Coordinates of C-alpha atoms in Angstrom, one line a residue:
M26 CA 12.2 31.0 -13.5
S27 CA 8.7 29.7 -12.7
A28 CA 5.6 30.6 -14.8
R29 CA 4.4 32.9 -12.0
E30 CA 7.7 34.7 -11.8
K31 CA 7.7 35.2 -15.6
I32 CA 4.2 36.7 -15.5
A33 CA 5.2 39.0 -12.7
Y34 CA 8.3 40.1 -14.7
L35 CA 6.1 40.7 -17.8
K36 CA 3.6 42.8 -15.7
G37 CA 6.6 44.8 -14.4
L38 CA 7.8 45.5 -17.9
I39 CA 4.4 46.6 -19.0
D40 CA 4.0 48.9 -16.0
G41 CA 7.6 50.1 -16.0
Q42 CA 7.8 51.1 -19.6
N43 CA 4.4 52.7 -19.6
M44 CA 3.4 50.6 -22.6
A45 CA -0.3 51.1 -21.8
D46 CA -0.4 54.7 -23.0
T47 CA -3.9 54.3 -24.3
P48 CA -7.0 52.8 -22.5
Q49 CA -7.2 50.1 -25.1
K50 CA -3.6 49.0 -24.6
A51 CA -4.1 49.0 -20.8
T52 CA -7.2 46.8 -21.2
F53 CA -5.3 44.5 -23.6
Y54 CA -2.3 44.1 -21.3
A55 CA -4.4 43.6 -18.2
A56 CA -6.4 40.9 -20.0
L57 CA -3.2 39.3 -21.3
V58 CA -1.6 39.2 -17.8
D59 CA -4.9 37.9 -16.3
A60 CA -5.1 35.1 -18.9
L61 CA -1.5 34.1 -18.2
D62 CA -2.2 34.1 -14.5
S63 CA -5.1 31.8 -15.0
I64 CA -2.9 29.4 -17.1
A65 CA -0.2 29.5 -14.3
E66 CA -2.9 28.7 -11.7
A67 CA -4.2 25.8 -13.7
M68 CA -0.7 24.5 -14.2
D69 CA -0.1 24.6 -10.4
E70 CA -3.4 22.7 -9.8
H71 CA -2.4 20.1 -12.4
E72 CA 1.1 19.8 -10.9
E73 CA -0.5 19.1 -7.4
L74 CA -2.9 16.5 -8.9
H75 CA 0.0 14.9 -10.8
Q76 CA 2.0 14.6 -7.5
E77 CA -1.0 13.1 -5.7
L78 CA -1.5 10.6 -8.4
N79 CA 2.2 9.8 -8.4
D80 CA 2.2 9.2 -4.7
Y81 CA -0.9 7.0 -5.0
L82 CA 0.7 4.9 -7.8
E83 CA 3.8 4.5 -5.7
T84 CA 1.7 3.2 -2.8
L85 CA -0.2 0.8 -5.1
D86 CA 3.1 -0.4 -6.6
E87 CA 4.5 -1.1 -3.1
D88 CA 1.3 -3.0 -2.1
L89 CA 1.4 -5.0 -5.4
T90 CA 5.0 -5.9 -4.8
E91 CA 4.1 -7.1 -1.3
I92 CA 1.3 -9.2 -2.6
E93 CA 3.5 -10.7 -5.4
D94 CA 6.2 -11.5 -2.8
T95 CA 3.6 -13.2 -0.6
L96 CA 2.1 -15.2 -3.5
E97 CA 5.6 -16.3 -4.6
V98 CA 6.3 -17.6 -1.1
L99 CA 3.0 -19.4 -0.9
L100 CA 3.3 -20.9 -4.3
D101 CA 6.9 -22.1 -3.6
E102 CA 5.6 -23.8 -0.4
D103 CA 2.5 -25.4 -2.0
F104 CA 3.9 -26.6 -5.3
D105 CA 6.7 -29.0 -6.1
E106 CA 9.1 -28.5 -9.0
D107 CA 6.6 -30.0 -11.5
G108 CA 3.9 -27.5 -10.5
C109 CA 1.9 -30.1 -8.6
D110 CA 0.2 -28.9 -5.5
C111 CA -0.1 -32.4 -4.0
C112 CA 2.1 -33.5 -1.3
D113 CA 4.0 -36.7 -1.9
D114 CA 3.6 -37.6 1.8
D115 CA -0.2 -37.8 1.3
F116 CA 0.1 -40.5 -1.3
D117 CA 0.5 -43.9 0.3
E118 CA 1.3 -46.5 -2.4
E119 CA 0.0 -49.3 -0.1
E120 CA -3.5 -47.8 -0.1
Y121 CA -3.7 -47.5 -3.9
A122 CA -3.2 -49.9 -6.8
S123 CA -2.1 -49.1 -10.3
V124 CA -4.3 -50.5 -13.1
S125 CA -4.3 -50.4 -16.9
C126 CA -7.6 -49.9 -18.7
P127 CA -8.2 -52.9 -21.1
H128 CA -10.0 -50.5 -23.5
C129 CA -7.6 -47.6 -23.9
E130 CA -4.6 -49.0 -22.1
N131 CA -4.0 -45.9 -20.0
D132 CA -2.7 -46.5 -16.5
F133 CA -4.3 -44.9 -13.4
Y134 CA -4.5 -45.4 -9.6
F135 CA -7.5 -46.4 -7.6
E136 CA -8.2 -47.4 -4.0
P137 CA -9.1 -51.1 -3.8
A138 CA -10.5 -50.8 -0.3
A139 CA -13.2 -48.4 -1.7
Y140 CA -14.6 -51.0 -4.1
D141 CA -16.4 -54.3 -3.6
E142 CA -14.8 -57.3 -5.1
D143 CA -17.4 -57.6 -7.9
E144 CA -17.7 -53.8 -8.5
E145 CA -16.4 -52.5 -11.8
L146 CA -13.9 -49.7 -12.2
L147 CA -14.6 -46.7 -14.4
C148 CA -11.6 -45.5 -16.5
P149 CA -11.0 -41.8 -16.0
H150 CA -9.5 -41.6 -19.5
C151 CA -12.0 -43.3 -21.8
G152 CA -15.0 -43.5 -19.4
K153 CA -15.6 -47.3 -20.0
S154 CA -16.1 -49.7 -17.1
F155 CA -14.3 -53.0 -16.4
K156 CA -13.7 -55.4 -13.6
Y157 CA -10.4 -55.1 -11.7
G158 CA -8.5 -58.3 -12.0
D159 CA -9.8 -59.3 -15.5
G160 CA -6.3 -59.0 -16.9
A161 CA -6.3 -55.3 -16.2
E162 CA -3.4 -55.0 -13.8

């Protein structure tokens, strides 16, 4: 039985059993039924609002799932198994040379064609400069 049905049943009991035999009792029962009616109305409004919010959240969840799926596909396409977003096809070993810094001994790649023969290289690890070919290969 819904709240409204229970209130109607209670009102019928009060009226049917003539419980309001005095004006004070009649006022009391009328106020009681009116208060219960207001509570039932508020509950109905909250239930409608709850359903609207639930529908909205379901829509958001569907949208978020679609975005997550799209991102997953994009990330799978753009990153290799190491998480690198570089494409191995873009790296041509013939255009780059590997060099070891004489100061910190870390290896890195650079593009020899971009440097003059007497130009110094700058180590990306320690920040010190050195000439390529001075025992740093």
